[in-house]
Coordinates of C-alpha atoms in Angstrom, one line a residue:
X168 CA -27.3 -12.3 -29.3
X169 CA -27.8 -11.3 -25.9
X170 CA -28.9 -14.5 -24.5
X171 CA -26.3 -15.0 -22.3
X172 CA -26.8 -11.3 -20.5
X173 CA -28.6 -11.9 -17.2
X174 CA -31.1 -9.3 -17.0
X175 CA -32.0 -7.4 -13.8
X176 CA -33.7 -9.8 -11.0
X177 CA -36.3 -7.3 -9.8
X178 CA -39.6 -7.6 -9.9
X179 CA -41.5 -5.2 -12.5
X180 CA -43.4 -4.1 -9.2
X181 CA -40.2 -2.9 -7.3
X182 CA -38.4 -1.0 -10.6
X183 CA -38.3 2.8 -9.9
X184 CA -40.1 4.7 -12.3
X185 CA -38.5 5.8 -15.3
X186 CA -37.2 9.2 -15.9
X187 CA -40.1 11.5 -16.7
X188 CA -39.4 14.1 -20.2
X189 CA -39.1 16.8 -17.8
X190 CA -36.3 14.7 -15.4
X191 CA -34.8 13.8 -18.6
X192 CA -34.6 17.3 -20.2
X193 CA -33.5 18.6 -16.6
X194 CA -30.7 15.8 -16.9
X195 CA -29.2 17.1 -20.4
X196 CA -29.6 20.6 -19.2
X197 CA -27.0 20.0 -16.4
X198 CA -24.8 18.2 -18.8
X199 CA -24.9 21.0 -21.0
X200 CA -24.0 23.4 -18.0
X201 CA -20.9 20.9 -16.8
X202 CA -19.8 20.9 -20.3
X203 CA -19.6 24.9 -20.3
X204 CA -18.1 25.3 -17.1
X205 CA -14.5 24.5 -18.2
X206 CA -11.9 22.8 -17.3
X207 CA -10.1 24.3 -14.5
X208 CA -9.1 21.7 -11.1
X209 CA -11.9 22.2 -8.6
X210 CA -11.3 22.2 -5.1
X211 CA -12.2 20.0 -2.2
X212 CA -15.0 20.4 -0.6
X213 CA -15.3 20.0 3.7
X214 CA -16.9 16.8 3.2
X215 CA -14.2 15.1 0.7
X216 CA -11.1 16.3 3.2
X217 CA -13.5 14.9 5.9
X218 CA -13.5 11.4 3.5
X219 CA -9.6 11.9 2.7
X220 CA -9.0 11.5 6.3
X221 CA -10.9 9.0 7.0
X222 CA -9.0 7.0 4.2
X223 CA -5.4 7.9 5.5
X224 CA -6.7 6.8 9.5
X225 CA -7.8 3.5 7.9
X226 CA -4.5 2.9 5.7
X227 CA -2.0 4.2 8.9
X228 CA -4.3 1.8 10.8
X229 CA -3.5 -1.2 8.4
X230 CA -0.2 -0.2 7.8
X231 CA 0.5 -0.6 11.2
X232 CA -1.4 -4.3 11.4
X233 CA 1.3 -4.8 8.7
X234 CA 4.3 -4.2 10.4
X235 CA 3.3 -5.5 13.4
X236 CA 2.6 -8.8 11.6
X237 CA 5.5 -8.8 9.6
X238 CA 3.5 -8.7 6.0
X239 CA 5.3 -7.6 3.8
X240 CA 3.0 -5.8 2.0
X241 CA 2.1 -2.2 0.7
X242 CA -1.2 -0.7 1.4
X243 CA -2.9 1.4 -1.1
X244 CA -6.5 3.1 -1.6
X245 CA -8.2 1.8 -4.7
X246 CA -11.6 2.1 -6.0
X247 CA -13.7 5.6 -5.8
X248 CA -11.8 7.2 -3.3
X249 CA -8.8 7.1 -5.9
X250 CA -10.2 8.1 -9.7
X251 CA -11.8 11.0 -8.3
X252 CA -15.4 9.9 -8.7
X253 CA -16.4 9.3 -4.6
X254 CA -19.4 10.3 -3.4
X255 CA -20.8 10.3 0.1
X256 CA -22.4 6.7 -0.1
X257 CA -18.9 5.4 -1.7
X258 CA -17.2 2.6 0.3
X259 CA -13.6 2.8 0.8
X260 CA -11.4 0.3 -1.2
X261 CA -8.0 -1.0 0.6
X262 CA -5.8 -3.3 -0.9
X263 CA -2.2 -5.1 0.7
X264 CA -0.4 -5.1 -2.3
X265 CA 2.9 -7.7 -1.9
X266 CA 4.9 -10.8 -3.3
X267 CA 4.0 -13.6 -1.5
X268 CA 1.1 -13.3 0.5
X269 CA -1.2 -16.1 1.7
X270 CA -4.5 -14.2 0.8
X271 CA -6.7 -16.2 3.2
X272 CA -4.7 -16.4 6.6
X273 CA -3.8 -12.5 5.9
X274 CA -7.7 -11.6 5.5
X275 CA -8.4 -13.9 8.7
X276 CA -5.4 -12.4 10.5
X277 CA -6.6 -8.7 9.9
X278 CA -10.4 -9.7 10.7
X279 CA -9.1 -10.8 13.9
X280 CA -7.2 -8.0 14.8
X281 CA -9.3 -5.0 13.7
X282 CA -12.4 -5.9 15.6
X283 CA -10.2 -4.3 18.5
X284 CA -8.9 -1.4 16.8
X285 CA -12.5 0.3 15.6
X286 CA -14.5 -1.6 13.4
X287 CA -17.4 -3.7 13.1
X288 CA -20.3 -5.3 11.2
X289 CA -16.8 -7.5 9.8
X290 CA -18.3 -9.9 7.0
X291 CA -15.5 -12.5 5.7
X292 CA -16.0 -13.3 2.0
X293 CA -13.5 -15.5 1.4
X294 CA -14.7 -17.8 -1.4
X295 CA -15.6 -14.5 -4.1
X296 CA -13.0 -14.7 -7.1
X297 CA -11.4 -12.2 -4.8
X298 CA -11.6 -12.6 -1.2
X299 CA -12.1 -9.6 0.6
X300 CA -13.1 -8.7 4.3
X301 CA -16.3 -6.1 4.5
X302 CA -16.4 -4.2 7.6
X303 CA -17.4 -1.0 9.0
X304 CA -15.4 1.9 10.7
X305 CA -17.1 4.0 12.7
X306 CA -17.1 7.9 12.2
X307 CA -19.7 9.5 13.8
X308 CA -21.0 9.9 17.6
X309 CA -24.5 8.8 16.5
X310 CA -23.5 5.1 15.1
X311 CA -22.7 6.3 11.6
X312 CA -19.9 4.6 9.8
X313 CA -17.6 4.4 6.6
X314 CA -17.8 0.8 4.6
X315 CA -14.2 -0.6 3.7
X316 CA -13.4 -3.1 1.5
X317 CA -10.3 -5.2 1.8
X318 CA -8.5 -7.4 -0.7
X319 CA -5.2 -8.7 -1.4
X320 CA -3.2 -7.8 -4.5
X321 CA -6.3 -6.8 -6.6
X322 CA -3.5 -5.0 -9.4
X323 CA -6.5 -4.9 -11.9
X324 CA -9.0 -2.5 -9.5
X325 CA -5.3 -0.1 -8.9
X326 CA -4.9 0.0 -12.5
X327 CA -8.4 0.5 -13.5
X328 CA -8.3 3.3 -10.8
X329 CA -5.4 4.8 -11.7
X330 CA -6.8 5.2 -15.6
X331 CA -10.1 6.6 -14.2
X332 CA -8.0 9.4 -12.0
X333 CA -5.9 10.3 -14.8
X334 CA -8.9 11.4 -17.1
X335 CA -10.8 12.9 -13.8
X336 CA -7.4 14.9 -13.6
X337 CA -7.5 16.0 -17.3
X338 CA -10.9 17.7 -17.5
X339 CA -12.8 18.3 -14.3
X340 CA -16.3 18.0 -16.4
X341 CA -15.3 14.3 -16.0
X342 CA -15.7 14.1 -12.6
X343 CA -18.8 15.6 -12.5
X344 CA -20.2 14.1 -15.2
X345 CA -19.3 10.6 -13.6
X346 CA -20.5 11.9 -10.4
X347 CA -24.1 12.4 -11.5
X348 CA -23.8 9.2 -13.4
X349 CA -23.4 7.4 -10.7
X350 CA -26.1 9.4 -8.8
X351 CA -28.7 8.6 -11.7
X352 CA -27.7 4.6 -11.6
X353 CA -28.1 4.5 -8.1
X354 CA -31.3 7.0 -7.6
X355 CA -32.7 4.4 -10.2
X356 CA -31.2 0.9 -8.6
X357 CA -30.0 0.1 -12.2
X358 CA -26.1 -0.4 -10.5
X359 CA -24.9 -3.6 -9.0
X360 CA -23.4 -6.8 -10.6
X361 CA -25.5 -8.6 -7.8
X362 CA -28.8 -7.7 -9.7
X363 CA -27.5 -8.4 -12.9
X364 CA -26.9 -4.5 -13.6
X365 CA -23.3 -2.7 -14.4
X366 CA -21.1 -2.1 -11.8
X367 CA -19.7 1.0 -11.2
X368 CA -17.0 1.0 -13.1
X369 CA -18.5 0.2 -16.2
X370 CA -20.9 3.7 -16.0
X371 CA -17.5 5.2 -15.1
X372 CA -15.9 4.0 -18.5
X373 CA -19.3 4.9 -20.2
X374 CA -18.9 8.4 -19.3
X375 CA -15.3 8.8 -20.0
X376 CA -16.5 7.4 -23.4
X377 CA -18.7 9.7 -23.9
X378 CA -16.1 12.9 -23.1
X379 CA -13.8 11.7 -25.8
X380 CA -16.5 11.3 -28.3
X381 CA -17.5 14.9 -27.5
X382 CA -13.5 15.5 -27.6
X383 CA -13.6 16.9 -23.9
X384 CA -10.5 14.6 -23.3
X385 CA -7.7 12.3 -25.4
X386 CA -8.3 8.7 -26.0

């Protein structure tokens, strides 16, 4: 039974169409052409070194906070900016990994103490099953900004990343399989635990799924 599934909340009225044949054919076309494209690494793109160092100014910044502040913790990028599948609309996951770390007075301590050192928009959501800080960093002249995430010792989301990356790394037609996955989920709004809908992740594992059915990589 599926009874105790919560189905999406939106209305019928706000639901994006869906796929036409033609969108859908289009779709399995471009799978077919990733699948015959081979394995090889690809490169990086401008736009993803532009992302990479956005991600090592935030973790020098935290790493800093850190020290200062005597946590003794380890700071590590999780999430979509580490298995390989990050897109431009992908927020960038931080984590203080450490023994003995008060989760709320560290998330407070860093909330205070970033709002001076480039971000805003900070959003304290402390009561989730794990607490985290939202906030924004600004990267462009015109306002624009990258979304960070920060939690305390989420080992689950590092491991889950780290099993992601090391498929992405096998085959490359993982990576961009997932990546228009996770195009089609959101071009859709059919992504999003908050609406009832799979997260991320779970289109991520779907897709790696599917490319060891179709033996493109080990189980």
């Amino acid at each position: 039974s599926r009874s105790h599934l919560r189905p999406c909340t939106m209305a019928d009225a706000e639901r994006p169409a869906l796929p036409s044949e033609k969108t859908v054919r289009n779709l399995q076309e471009t799978i077919d052409y990733y699948f015959s494209i081979g394995s090889t690494k690809p490169s990086k793109s401008t736009a993803e070194k532009l992302f990479d160092d956005w991600a090592q100014r935030v973790k020098t910044l935290l790493e800093k906070h850190c020290e200062e502040r005597h946590i003794p913790a380890e700071v590590q990028v999780f999430g979509s900016f580490a298995n390989g599948f990050k897109t431009s609309g992908s927020d960038l996951d931080i984590v203080l990994v450490g023994d003995h770390i008060d989760v709320v007075p560290t998330l407070e301590a860093c909330a205070n103490e970033l709002k001076h050192k480039g971000f805003s928009n900070i959003t304290r959501i402390l009561g989730a099953k794990v607490p985290l800080l939202k906030m924004t960093l600004k990267t462009t002249s015109d306002g624009g900004g990258l979304e960070v995430d920060l939690c305390v010792n989420n080992r689950l989301g590092l491991r889950n990343s780290r099993l992601l990356l090391t498929y992405c790394t096998k085959d490359r037609r993982v990576l961009y399989l997932g990546r228009l996955m996770k195009a089609l989920a959101r071009g859709y709004e059919i992504v999003g635990t908050a609406d009832g809908c799979l997260n991320s992740y779970a289109y991520m594992l779907m897709v790696v799924h599917f490319c060891v059915l179709n033996k493109v990589v080990p189980n």
